[in-house]
Short mmCIF file of C-alpha atoms and ligand atoms in Angstrom, two decimals:
data_model
loop_
_atom_site.label_atom_id
_atom_site.label_comp_id
_atom_site.label_asym_id
_atom_site.label_seq_id
_atom_site.Cartn_x
_atom_site.Cartn_y
_atom_site.Cartn_z
CA UNK A 647 10.67 -8.19 -27.01
CA UNK A 648 8.51 -10.09 -29.70
CA UNK A 649 5.46 -12.09 -28.64
CA UNK A 650 3.47 -14.71 -30.79
CA UNK A 651 0.65 -15.24 -28.24
CA UNK A 652 -1.16 -12.81 -25.94
CA UNK A 653 -0.64 -13.73 -22.38
CA UNK A 654 -3.35 -13.62 -19.81
CA UNK A 655 -3.04 -11.54 -16.73
CA UNK A 656 -5.24 -11.40 -13.64
CA UNK A 657 -4.85 -8.73 -11.20
CA UNK A 658 -7.00 -8.99 -8.06
CA UNK A 659 -6.73 -5.72 -6.14
CA UNK A 660 -7.36 -5.22 -2.37
CA UNK A 661 -7.50 -2.21 -0.17
CA UNK A 662 -7.49 1.48 -0.92
CA UNK A 663 -7.70 3.56 -4.29
CA UNK A 664 -3.75 3.98 -4.57
CA UNK A 665 -3.84 0.05 -4.86
CA UNK A 666 -6.45 0.33 -7.64
CA UNK A 667 -4.29 3.06 -9.40
CA UNK A 668 -1.07 0.89 -8.98
CA UNK A 669 -2.96 -2.23 -10.36
CA UNK A 670 -3.78 -0.35 -13.53
CA UNK A 671 -0.26 0.77 -13.78
CA UNK A 672 1.13 -2.99 -13.42
CA UNK A 673 -1.12 -3.77 -16.16
CA UNK A 674 0.60 -0.84 -18.35
CA UNK A 675 4.14 -2.02 -17.33
CA UNK A 676 3.19 -5.70 -18.44
CA UNK A 677 1.16 -4.86 -21.75
CA UNK A 678 4.67 -4.47 -23.83
CA UNK A 679 5.54 -7.99 -22.66
CA UNK A 680 2.29 -9.33 -24.50
CA UNK A 681 0.13 -9.58 -21.07
CA UNK A 682 -3.56 -8.65 -21.71
CA UNK A 683 -6.34 -8.65 -18.98
CA UNK A 684 -7.97 -11.68 -18.14
CA UNK A 685 -11.40 -12.01 -16.61
CA UNK A 686 -10.49 -14.80 -14.06
CA UNK A 687 -7.51 -16.17 -12.49
CA UNK A 688 -8.27 -19.79 -13.96
CA UNK A 689 -6.03 -20.45 -17.00
CA UNK A 690 -4.20 -17.14 -16.44
CA UNK A 691 -0.51 -16.72 -17.55
CA UNK A 692 0.07 -14.64 -14.65
CA UNK A 693 -1.89 -13.70 -11.42
CA UNK A 694 -1.11 -10.80 -9.30
CA UNK A 695 -2.51 -10.08 -5.82
CA UNK A 696 -2.16 -6.49 -5.03
CA UNK A 697 -2.78 -6.57 -1.19
CA UNK A 698 -3.66 -4.53 1.63
CA UNK A 699 -2.19 -4.80 5.00
CA UNK A 700 -4.32 -2.06 7.09
CA UNK A 701 -6.29 -4.57 9.23
CA UNK A 702 -5.88 -8.04 10.20
CA UNK A 703 -8.80 -9.36 8.28
CA UNK A 704 -7.36 -7.66 5.04
CA UNK A 705 -4.06 -9.58 5.25
CA UNK A 706 -5.54 -12.89 6.05
CA UNK A 707 -7.64 -12.69 3.02
CA UNK A 708 -4.54 -12.76 1.03
CA UNK A 709 -3.41 -16.21 2.43
CA UNK A 710 -6.81 -17.89 2.00
CA UNK A 711 -6.82 -16.47 -1.66
CA UNK A 712 -3.19 -17.98 -2.18
CA UNK A 713 -4.82 -21.54 -1.20
CA UNK A 714 -7.42 -21.13 -4.00
CA UNK A 715 -4.93 -20.01 -6.35
CA UNK A 716 -2.63 -23.21 -5.83
CA UNK A 717 -5.30 -25.28 -7.21
CA UNK A 718 -5.28 -23.16 -10.58
CA UNK A 719 -1.73 -23.18 -10.68
CA UNK A 720 -1.41 -27.03 -10.45
CA UNK A 721 -4.22 -27.31 -12.88
CA UNK A 722 -2.58 -25.14 -15.48
CA UNK A 723 0.73 -27.04 -14.98
CA UNK A 724 -1.10 -30.41 -15.65
CA UNK A 725 -2.26 -29.16 -18.92
CA UNK A 726 1.27 -28.11 -19.67
CA UNK A 727 1.26 -24.41 -19.11
CA UNK A 728 2.69 -22.22 -16.47
CA UNK A 729 1.03 -19.57 -14.28
CA UNK A 730 3.12 -17.01 -12.59
CA UNK A 731 1.89 -16.14 -9.17
CA UNK A 732 2.91 -12.88 -7.83
CA UNK A 733 1.93 -10.86 -4.47
CA UNK A 734 2.42 -7.36 -4.70
CA UNK A 735 1.42 -4.07 -2.41
CA UNK A 736 1.30 -3.72 1.32
CA UNK A 737 1.17 -7.51 2.56
CA UNK A 738 4.12 -7.85 0.10
CA UNK A 739 6.12 -5.19 1.52
CA UNK A 740 5.36 -6.10 5.22
CA UNK A 741 5.57 -9.85 5.19
CA UNK A 742 7.19 -10.86 2.32
CA UNK A 743 9.47 -13.53 3.62
CA UNK A 744 6.66 -14.89 5.52
CA UNK A 745 4.66 -15.11 2.32
CA UNK A 746 7.22 -17.19 0.64
CA UNK A 747 7.58 -19.50 3.52
CA UNK A 748 4.02 -20.15 4.19
CA UNK A 749 2.96 -20.06 0.30
CA UNK A 750 5.77 -22.02 -1.60
CA UNK A 751 3.58 -21.78 -4.57
CA UNK A 752 4.44 -17.73 -4.93
CA UNK A 753 6.82 -17.01 -7.58
CA UNK A 754 7.24 -13.35 -7.01
CA UNK A 755 6.77 -10.72 -4.19
CA UNK A 756 7.07 -7.17 -4.49
CA UNK A 757 6.56 -4.01 -2.50
CA UNK A 758 4.50 -0.90 -3.98
CA UNK A 759 7.59 1.09 -4.76
CA UNK A 760 9.12 -1.56 -7.25
CA UNK A 761 6.56 -2.44 -9.52
CA UNK A 762 8.13 -0.22 -12.40
CA UNK A 763 10.78 -3.28 -12.40
CA UNK A 764 8.26 -5.86 -13.06
CA UNK A 765 9.43 -6.89 -16.65
CA UNK A 766 12.90 -7.71 -15.07
CA UNK A 767 11.22 -9.56 -12.05
CA UNK A 768 9.11 -11.80 -14.27
CA UNK A 769 12.23 -12.97 -16.23
CA UNK A 770 14.13 -13.56 -13.11
CA UNK A 771 11.20 -15.61 -11.62
CA UNK A 772 10.96 -17.64 -14.43
CA UNK A 773 14.84 -18.67 -13.98
CA UNK A 774 14.76 -19.08 -10.03
CA UNK A 775 11.67 -19.38 -7.94
CA UNK A 776 10.76 -17.08 -5.01
CA UNK A 777 12.06 -13.76 -5.88
CA UNK A 778 11.58 -10.82 -3.52
CA UNK A 779 11.89 -7.14 -4.43
CA UNK A 780 10.45 -5.01 -1.44
CA UNK A 781 13.49 -2.16 -1.21
CA UNK A 782 12.28 1.40 -1.17
CA UNK A 783 14.54 2.31 -4.12
CA UNK A 784 16.04 5.73 -4.53
CA UNK A 785 14.69 6.49 -7.91
CA UNK A 786 10.90 7.22 -8.14
CA UNK A 787 8.72 4.48 -9.82
CA UNK A 788 6.88 7.20 -11.38
CA UNK A 789 9.76 8.24 -13.39
CA UNK A 790 9.90 4.77 -14.71
CA UNK A 791 6.48 3.81 -15.63
CA UNK A 792 5.32 3.77 -19.34
CA UNK A 793 2.41 6.28 -20.16
CA UNK A 794 -0.95 4.91 -19.38
CA UNK A 795 -2.27 2.62 -22.10
CA UNK A 796 -5.73 1.68 -20.93
CA UNK A 797 -8.97 3.62 -21.53
CA UNK A 798 -9.30 5.43 -18.28
CA UNK A 799 -13.25 5.68 -18.38
CA UNK A 800 -15.34 8.58 -17.30
CA UNK A 801 -13.76 9.02 -13.90
CA UNK A 802 -10.02 8.33 -13.38
CA UNK A 803 -7.71 8.11 -10.53
CA UNK A 804 -4.28 9.89 -10.72
CA UNK A 805 -1.55 9.27 -7.75
CA UNK A 806 0.27 12.42 -7.09
CA UNK A 807 1.61 11.42 -3.47
CA UNK A 808 2.70 8.50 -1.81
CA UNK A 809 3.68 7.39 1.60
CA UNK A 810 3.29 9.26 4.92
CA UNK A 811 5.44 10.71 7.53
CA UNK A 812 2.51 10.95 10.29
CA UNK A 813 3.07 7.74 12.02
CA UNK A 814 -0.37 7.54 13.58
CA UNK A 815 0.19 5.07 16.24
CA UNK A 816 -2.28 2.55 14.99
CA UNK A 817 -1.43 2.30 11.20
CA UNK A 818 0.98 0.32 8.97
CA UNK A 819 1.02 2.73 6.05
CA UNK A 820 4.27 4.69 6.87
CA UNK A 821 5.98 1.26 7.04
CA UNK A 822 4.47 -0.16 3.93
CA UNK A 823 4.63 2.83 1.55
CA UNK A 824 7.64 4.37 2.97
CA UNK A 825 8.24 8.25 3.44
CA UNK A 826 6.10 11.06 2.00
CA UNK A 827 6.74 11.74 -1.65
CA UNK A 828 5.02 14.17 -3.81
CA UNK A 829 5.16 14.03 -7.85
CA UNK A 830 6.49 17.07 -9.66
CA UNK A 831 3.55 19.51 -10.97
CA UNK A 832 4.50 19.20 -14.42
CA UNK A 833 4.32 15.36 -14.21
CA UNK A 834 0.94 15.39 -12.64
CA UNK A 835 -0.57 17.97 -15.21
CA UNK A 836 0.85 15.85 -18.14
CA UNK A 837 -0.84 12.63 -16.84
CA UNK A 838 -4.18 14.89 -16.34
CA UNK A 839 -3.85 15.95 -19.67
CA UNK A 840 -3.47 12.70 -21.07
CA UNK A 841 -6.17 11.38 -18.86
CA UNK A 842 -8.67 14.04 -20.15
CA UNK A 843 -7.69 13.82 -23.64
CA UNK A 844 -8.56 9.99 -23.26
CA UNK A 845 -12.05 11.05 -22.14
CA UNK A 846 -11.86 11.20 -18.42
CA UNK A 847 -14.15 13.90 -17.44
CA UNK A 848 -13.57 13.58 -13.48
CA UNK A 849 -10.16 13.15 -12.05
CA UNK A 850 -9.34 12.13 -8.46
CA UNK A 851 -6.00 13.05 -7.08
CA UNK A 852 -4.81 10.24 -4.78
CA UNK A 853 -2.38 10.15 -1.89
CA UNK A 854 -2.23 8.46 1.49
CA UNK A 855 -1.87 11.99 2.42
CA UNK A 856 -2.81 13.92 -0.62
CA UNK A 857 -3.34 17.40 1.10
CA UNK A 858 0.09 17.21 2.60
CA UNK A 859 1.00 17.39 -1.41
CA UNK A 860 4.13 19.88 -1.76
CA UNK A 861 5.16 19.41 -5.38
CA UNK A 862 8.24 21.05 -6.99
CA UNK A 863 6.90 23.37 -9.89
CA UNK A 864 8.64 24.47 -12.92
CA UNK A 865 9.52 28.04 -11.46
CA UNK A 866 11.53 26.29 -8.64
CA UNK A 867 8.63 26.78 -6.19
CA UNK A 868 6.61 24.24 -4.21
CA UNK A 869 2.82 24.05 -4.85
CA UNK A 870 0.26 23.05 -2.49
CA UNK A 871 -2.81 20.81 -3.39
CA UNK A 872 -5.22 24.15 -3.30
CA UNK A 873 -2.99 25.34 -6.09
CA UNK A 874 -2.51 22.06 -8.13
CA UNK A 875 -6.41 21.28 -8.12
CA UNK A 876 -6.98 24.79 -9.91
CA UNK A 877 -4.41 23.94 -12.57
CA UNK A 878 -5.70 20.62 -13.21
CA UNK A 879 -9.43 22.25 -13.38
CA UNK A 880 -8.05 24.61 -16.24
CA UNK A 881 -7.19 21.24 -18.38
CA UNK A 882 -9.66 21.17 -21.22
CA UNK A 883 -12.26 18.25 -20.79
CA UNK A 884 -11.92 18.10 -17.07
CA UNK A 885 -15.25 19.12 -15.50
CA UNK A 886 -14.95 17.36 -12.15
CA UNK A 887 -12.29 17.01 -9.71
CA UNK A 888 -11.92 15.21 -6.46
CA UNK A 889 -8.87 14.13 -3.82
CA UNK A 890 -8.51 11.72 -1.29
CA UNK A 891 -7.37 10.80 1.49
CA UNK A 892 -6.89 14.00 3.37
CA UNK A 893 -5.65 14.63 6.90
CA UNK A 894 -7.27 17.23 9.21
CA UNK A 895 -3.77 18.84 9.93
CA UNK A 896 -3.28 19.60 6.22
CA UNK A 897 -6.62 21.43 5.32
CA UNK A 898 -4.91 24.67 4.51
CA UNK A 899 -6.55 27.80 3.65
CA UNK A 900 -5.83 27.59 -0.03
CA UNK A 901 -7.47 24.22 -0.22
CA UNK A 902 -10.59 25.40 1.58
CA UNK A 903 -10.91 27.99 -0.47
CA UNK A 904 -10.65 26.05 -3.69
CA UNK A 905 -13.77 24.37 -2.46
CA UNK A 906 -15.66 27.72 -2.36
CA UNK A 907 -14.19 29.17 -5.65
CA UNK A 908 -13.58 26.44 -8.12
CA UNK A 909 -16.80 24.86 -9.22
CA UNK A 910 -15.00 21.79 -10.66
CA UNK A 911 -13.99 21.04 -7.18
CA UNK A 912 -16.77 18.63 -6.19
CA UNK A 913 -18.68 19.50 -2.96
CA UNK A 914 -17.65 16.31 -0.98
CA UNK A 915 -14.70 15.66 0.97
CA UNK A 916 -13.49 12.33 2.88
CA UNK A 917 -11.66 13.84 5.84
CA UNK A 918 -10.89 10.97 8.44
CA UNK A 919 -11.44 12.05 12.09
CA UNK A 920 -11.06 8.60 13.81
CA UNK A 921 -12.20 9.40 17.28
CA UNK A 922 -14.10 12.28 18.99
CA UNK A 923 -11.92 12.13 22.19
CA UNK A 924 -9.03 14.28 22.64
CA UNK A 925 -7.30 11.59 24.84
CA UNK A 926 -7.69 9.01 22.11
CA UNK A 927 -6.58 11.32 19.46
CA UNK A 928 -3.37 12.23 21.43
CA UNK A 929 -2.66 8.41 21.99
CA UNK A 930 -3.08 7.79 18.27
CA UNK A 931 -0.76 10.66 17.42
CA UNK A 932 -3.18 12.19 15.11
CA UNK A 933 -1.96 15.66 16.40
CA UNK A 934 -5.10 17.75 16.40
CA UNK A 935 -8.10 17.74 18.69
CA UNK A 936 -11.77 17.05 18.17
CA UNK A 937 -12.42 20.98 18.29
CA UNK A 938 -9.63 21.62 15.61
CA UNK A 939 -11.76 19.25 13.25
CA UNK A 940 -14.94 20.98 14.26
CA UNK A 941 -13.31 24.31 13.27
CA UNK A 942 -12.12 22.88 9.95
CA UNK A 943 -15.55 21.54 9.07
CA UNK A 944 -17.04 25.11 9.96
CA UNK A 945 -14.58 26.74 7.59
CA UNK A 946 -15.35 24.06 4.69
CA UNK A 947 -19.07 24.93 5.15
CA UNK A 948 -18.36 28.50 4.98
CA UNK A 949 -16.67 27.96 1.76
CA UNK A 950 -19.05 25.42 0.32
CA UNK A 951 -22.40 25.29 2.14
CA UNK A 952 -23.60 22.52 0.79
CA UNK A 953 -20.46 20.01 1.11
CA UNK A 954 -20.87 16.40 1.75
CA UNK A 955 -18.57 15.04 4.67
CA UNK A 956 -17.25 11.55 4.99
CA UNK A 957 -14.87 10.09 7.71
CA UNK A 958 -13.27 7.16 8.93
CA UNK A 959 -13.82 6.15 12.58
CA UNK A 960 -11.82 3.54 14.62
CA UNK A 961 -13.70 1.99 17.74
CA UNK A 962 -11.98 0.16 20.43
CA UNK A 963 -8.48 1.84 20.08
CA UNK A 964 -6.20 0.86 23.40
CA UNK A 965 -7.56 2.60 26.51
CA UNK A 966 -10.71 3.95 24.90
CA UNK A 967 -13.37 4.15 27.52
CA UNK A 968 -17.04 4.44 27.41
CA UNK A 969 -16.75 8.39 28.02
CA UNK A 970 -14.41 8.44 25.04
CA UNK A 971 -16.64 6.45 22.76
CA UNK A 972 -19.54 8.82 24.02
CA UNK A 973 -17.19 11.81 22.57
CA UNK A 974 -16.99 10.21 19.25
CA UNK A 975 -20.80 9.93 19.02
CA UNK A 976 -20.97 13.50 19.96
CA UNK A 977 -18.57 14.59 17.21
CA UNK A 978 -20.70 12.38 14.64
CA UNK A 979 -23.89 14.06 15.85
CA UNK A 980 -22.28 17.57 15.54
CA UNK A 981 -20.69 17.32 11.90
CA UNK A 982 -23.47 15.17 10.45
CA UNK A 983 -21.84 13.01 8.00
CA UNK A 984 -23.19 11.76 4.33
CA UNK A 985 -21.24 8.79 4.43
CA UNK A 986 -18.48 7.04 6.57
CA UNK A 987 -16.33 4.22 7.29
CA UNK A 988 -15.76 2.64 10.58
CA UNK A 989 -13.73 -0.26 11.72
CA UNK A 990 -13.07 -2.09 15.08
CA UNK A 991 -9.34 -1.51 15.86
CA UNK A 992 -6.94 -4.03 14.80
CA UNK A 993 -3.42 -4.51 16.28
CA UNK A 994 -0.81 -4.51 13.49
CA UNK A 995 2.54 -5.92 14.05
CA UNK A 996 5.29 -3.40 14.20
CA UNK A 997 2.98 -0.49 15.27
CA UNK A 998 3.08 1.04 18.70
CA UNK A 999 -0.42 0.72 19.64
CA UNK A 1000 -0.28 -2.92 19.10
CA UNK A 1001 1.96 -3.37 22.10
CA UNK A 1002 -0.20 -0.89 24.45
CA UNK A 1003 -1.45 -3.05 27.49
CA UNK A 1004 -5.08 -1.80 27.68
CA UNK A 1005 -6.53 -3.54 24.58
CA UNK A 1006 -10.33 -3.31 24.43
CA UNK A 1007 -12.19 -6.46 24.57
CA UNK A 1008 -13.53 -7.97 21.48
CA UNK A 1009 -17.30 -7.89 22.57
CA UNK A 1010 -16.86 -4.13 23.72
CA UNK A 1011 -15.46 -3.35 20.23
CA UNK A 1012 -18.41 -5.15 18.50
CA UNK A 1013 -21.03 -3.30 20.84
CA UNK A 1014 -19.34 0.13 19.93
CA UNK A 1015 -18.75 -0.50 16.32
CA UNK A 1016 -22.73 -1.38 16.14
CA UNK A 1017 -23.77 1.78 18.02
CA UNK A 1018 -21.66 3.86 15.75
CA UNK A 1019 -22.78 2.30 12.46
CA UNK A 1020 -26.58 2.76 13.44
CA UNK A 1021 -26.02 6.59 13.87
CA UNK A 1022 -23.67 6.93 10.82
CA UNK A 1023 -26.05 4.92 8.89
CA UNK A 1024 -29.05 6.87 9.89
CA UNK A 1025 -27.35 10.01 8.83
CA UNK A 1026 -26.23 8.54 5.59
CA UNK A 1027 -30.02 7.69 5.01
CA UNK A 1028 -31.07 11.08 5.75
CA UNK A 1029 -28.78 12.75 3.70
CA UNK A 1030 -29.56 10.35 0.68
CA UNK A 1031 -33.64 11.05 1.50
CA UNK A 1032 -32.69 14.82 1.36
CA UNK A 1033 -31.80 14.32 -2.36
CA UNK A 1034 -35.11 12.86 -3.44
CA UNK A 1035 -37.09 15.39 -5.20
CA UNK A 1036 -33.88 17.33 -6.34
CA UNK A 1037 -32.12 17.17 -9.82
CA UNK A 1038 -28.52 16.31 -9.63
CA UNK A 1039 -25.79 16.17 -12.42
CA UNK A 1040 -24.58 12.68 -12.69
CA UNK A 1041 -21.58 11.60 -14.35
CA UNK A 1042 -22.69 7.96 -15.81
CA UNK A 1043 -19.81 5.76 -15.54
CA UNK A 1044 -20.51 2.21 -16.14
CA UNK A 1045 -23.65 -0.28 -16.61
CA UNK A 1046 -25.58 -1.21 -13.45
CA UNK A 1047 -26.06 -4.73 -11.91
CA UNK A 1048 -29.27 -4.83 -13.60
CA UNK A 1049 -30.02 -4.96 -17.00
CA UNK A 1050 -31.13 -1.54 -18.67
CA UNK A 1051 -29.53 0.56 -15.97
CA UNK A 1052 -26.29 2.92 -15.65
CA UNK A 1053 -24.74 3.78 -12.69
CA UNK A 1054 -22.75 7.17 -11.97
CA UNK A 1055 -21.98 9.43 -9.15
CA UNK A 1056 -23.55 12.81 -8.06
CA UNK A 1057 -21.35 15.68 -7.01
CA UNK A 1058 -21.64 14.25 -3.38
CA UNK A 1059 -20.25 11.01 -4.31
CA UNK A 1060 -23.42 8.94 -4.11
CA UNK A 1061 -23.89 6.20 -6.57
CA UNK A 1062 -27.09 6.96 -8.57
CA UNK A 1063 -28.74 4.31 -10.69
CA UNK A 1064 -30.79 5.33 -13.91
CA UNK A 1065 -32.97 3.22 -16.22
CA UNK A 1066 -31.95 3.73 -19.94
CA UNK A 1067 -32.65 1.98 -23.41
CA UNK A 1068 -30.51 -0.44 -24.62
CA UNK A 1069 -29.45 1.98 -27.26
CA UNK A 1070 -28.62 4.69 -24.66
CA UNK A 1071 -26.69 2.22 -22.70
CA UNK A 1072 -23.74 2.28 -24.74
CA UNK A 1073 -23.84 5.81 -26.07
CA UNK A 1074 -24.62 7.53 -22.60
CA UNK A 1075 -21.75 5.76 -21.09
CA UNK A 1076 -19.42 8.77 -20.09
CA UNK A 1077 -22.03 11.46 -20.33
CA UNK A 1078 -22.46 13.97 -17.39
CA UNK A 1079 -26.45 14.27 -17.36
CA UNK A 1080 -29.12 15.92 -15.07
CA UNK A 1081 -31.03 13.36 -13.02
CA UNK A 1082 -34.22 13.75 -11.38
CA UNK A 1083 -33.59 11.90 -7.92
CA UNK A 1084 -36.66 9.45 -7.21
CA UNK A 1085 -35.42 7.05 -4.50
CA UNK A 1086 -32.90 6.65 -1.88
CA UNK A 1087 -31.43 4.09 0.21
CA UNK A 1088 -28.59 4.28 2.76
CA UNK A 1089 -26.17 3.35 0.02
CA UNK A 1090 -27.23 4.91 -3.31
CA UNK A 1091 -29.95 7.00 -5.14
CA UNK A 1092 -32.05 6.18 -8.06
CA UNK A 1093 -33.59 8.44 -10.85
CA UNK A 1094 -34.48 9.42 -14.15
CA UNK A 1095 -32.70 11.23 -16.84
CA UNK A 1096 -34.39 14.74 -17.09
CA UNK A 1097 -33.66 15.12 -20.78
CA UNK A 1098 -34.62 11.57 -21.96
CA UNK A 1099 -37.86 11.90 -19.73
CA UNK A 1100 -38.90 15.02 -22.06
CA UNK A 1101 -37.99 13.25 -25.13
CA UNK A 1102 -40.29 10.23 -24.18
CA UNK A 1103 -43.15 12.55 -23.47
CA UNK A 1104 -42.87 13.88 -26.83
CA UNK A 1105 -43.00 10.99 -28.84
CA UNK A 1106 -44.32 8.01 -26.93
CA UNK A 1107 -45.42 5.64 -29.78
CA UNK A 1108 -42.13 5.87 -31.57
CA UNK A 1109 -39.72 4.11 -29.40
CA UNK A 1110 -37.10 3.72 -32.09
CA UNK A 1111 -36.85 7.52 -32.71
CA UNK A 1112 -36.84 7.88 -28.92
CA UNK A 1113 -33.96 5.45 -28.81
CA UNK A 1114 -32.10 7.63 -31.49
CA UNK A 1115 -32.73 10.72 -29.78
CA UNK A 1116 -31.54 9.54 -26.35
CA UNK A 1117 -28.73 8.07 -28.04
CA UNK A 1118 -27.62 11.55 -29.49
CA UNK A 1119 -27.53 12.96 -26.06
CA UNK A 1120 -24.25 11.61 -25.57
CA UNK A 1121 -22.77 13.79 -28.22
CA UNK A 1122 -24.22 17.00 -26.74
CA UNK A 1123 -22.00 18.95 -24.56
CA UNK A 1124 -22.15 17.82 -20.73
CA UNK A 1125 -22.00 20.66 -18.51
CA UNK A 1126 -22.75 20.77 -14.80
CA UNK A 1127 -25.98 23.14 -14.50
CA UNK A 1128 -26.47 25.31 -11.68
CA UNK A 1129 -29.11 22.82 -10.36
CA UNK A 1130 -26.07 20.86 -8.88
CA UNK A 1131 -26.13 22.44 -5.48
CA UNK A 1132 -28.75 21.00 -2.97
CA UNK A 1133 -30.23 24.39 -1.41
CA UNK A 1134 -30.05 24.43 2.13
N1 SAH B 1276 -4.37 8.35 5.43
C1 SAH B 1276 -5.61 8.49 5.77
C2 SAH B 1276 -6.04 6.71 6.12
C3 SAH B 1276 -5.45 5.49 5.52
S1 SAH B 1276 -5.96 4.07 6.39
C4 SAH B 1276 -5.78 9.02 7.11
O1 SAH B 1276 -4.75 9.32 7.86
O2 SAH B 1276 -6.88 9.23 7.55
C5 SAH B 1276 -7.71 4.11 6.05
C6 SAH B 1276 -8.36 3.82 7.28
O3 SAH B 1276 -8.24 2.64 7.96
C7 SAH B 1276 -8.22 4.75 8.30
O4 SAH B 1276 -8.63 6.29 8.40
C8 SAH B 1276 -8.41 3.95 9.66
O5 SAH B 1276 -9.66 4.32 10.10
C9 SAH B 1276 -8.36 2.83 9.09
N2 SAH B 1276 -7.25 2.03 9.99
C10 SAH B 1276 -5.79 2.33 9.82
N3 SAH B 1276 -5.18 1.32 10.82
C11 SAH B 1276 -6.16 0.67 11.27
C12 SAH B 1276 -6.10 -0.33 12.42
N4 SAH B 1276 -4.90 -0.52 12.79
N5 SAH B 1276 -7.42 -0.97 12.71
C13 SAH B 1276 -8.34 -0.45 12.40
N6 SAH B 1276 -8.52 0.42 11.49
C14 SAH B 1276 -7.54 0.94 10.83
FE1 SF4 B 1277 -1.82 6.09 8.58
FE2 SF4 B 1277 -1.89 8.19 9.99
FE3 SF4 B 1277 -0.61 8.21 7.72
FE4 SF4 B 1277 -3.24 8.02 7.73
S1 SF4 B 1277 -1.78 9.84 8.49
S2 SF4 B 1277 -1.64 6.98 6.55
S3 SF4 B 1277 -3.56 6.98 9.48
S4 SF4 B 1277 -0.11 7.03 9.60
FE1 F3S B 1278 -3.95 -0.89 2.50
FE2 F3S B 1278 -1.85 -0.36 1.71
FE3 F3S B 1278 -4.03 0.98 0.98
S1 F3S B 1278 -2.11 -1.04 3.46
S2 F3S B 1278 -5.24 1.01 2.78
S3 F3S B 1278 -3.31 -1.01 0.46
S4 F3S B 1278 -1.85 1.71 1.40
#
């Protein structure tokens, strides 16, 4: 299709990293139609809201954003232009009809499994208003996506698994993302090779239940995540591997062993437990006990003593008593988390827990959330403080909010802020460098480039020469040094 003018595309992403990945792929699908990324929805030719349905607040945000976008759409029309307004993602899947009814300014609604058909949908939407595409198609969207075109950056996401068959009683994901599906090994490795060739050093394998991965391999066998990680680690240019989100039931021996044996598998794991009470875990249909979880943590720490753990928690699940909540606090104390996310239980339409009689009052949820967050916050602070004085390898990903700063991640997923010269800023982005950690908050670390500091000491007066030297660091080999590990 020939285009004489670049069209402007604005995508706003809510929710999990799967949505972040999907948004990037939507941009890839639309690029051949002449759509290029825009910084603002104002004046854009197409705006896509890639939505999340996980909690009530998340879905309500979509309707308030649609109100704001309606004004931009009218403004554009008054100027003689058109703005296609699309709602994608999990709210689209769960509440497609409701969106078209409540927000007639929306031209297009499509679910997470159908966006490979976007070009055809855009054409149809131009002809008739309010088009809905939320089927779970038989063919996989992954087979119909173009190769990713955008610069992946130093740290890239790669979706390897979608959907969920676990049906936790509080969760909408099995309904919005459909049944579990693993991409074949060859497709994953091919995408990982392209990402590495385009400059991605760190790859995070994504899935709603990423460790339930069971991909078909070329030899006719089935690979689990442990084996897949080792194969991705062998790809030239890949220096760091992560995966998210995992379910405790699928932490098998091969995966735990990969943490101990492959240094490219980063010493950080997000392993949601939701609650420390066996009664609540059973009612949630998590299919494991608090003790099962603690034993997995033991095995992980045996394999990789410095592994940093993170989790999700829900407080105020229907029927949760003070004693149940106390069990959650005990589990948190026992594990010691580096980081965590905690939420008030939010009843979701269509899920079994939403219709339970014994819903917990809002003020009790508020109290429990505050108590849990205080404990988790103190643990995060302690973990970060323990890093001060250590040297950690940091993959510098992007400019910081303040001028003269780059932000990257430590092996333990902490954000690390580093001052750099204006010359260094451009050239050091994407480098994996040693940082001496000097400061810590509950959310991030700050420090100095070890190599740059030496150079500065050598030649304080010739700041131009220093800038050039710092600059040239970006060209050197970037390997994780042995100092990466925090000694216990
Ligand atoms: N697949 C992951 C989690 C996906 S959803 C897992 O099984 O752990 C991300 C997190 O949102 C969940 O871990 C849970 O803590 C939270 N969450 C999901 N549904 C929720 C609800 N109805 N109310 C509050 N929090 C919820
Ligand atoms: Fe939701 Fe449970 Fe599936 Fe996670 S495992 S996506 S919480 S149903
Ligand atoms: Fe939200 Fe859908 Fe992800 S509901 S958390 S965007 S899978």
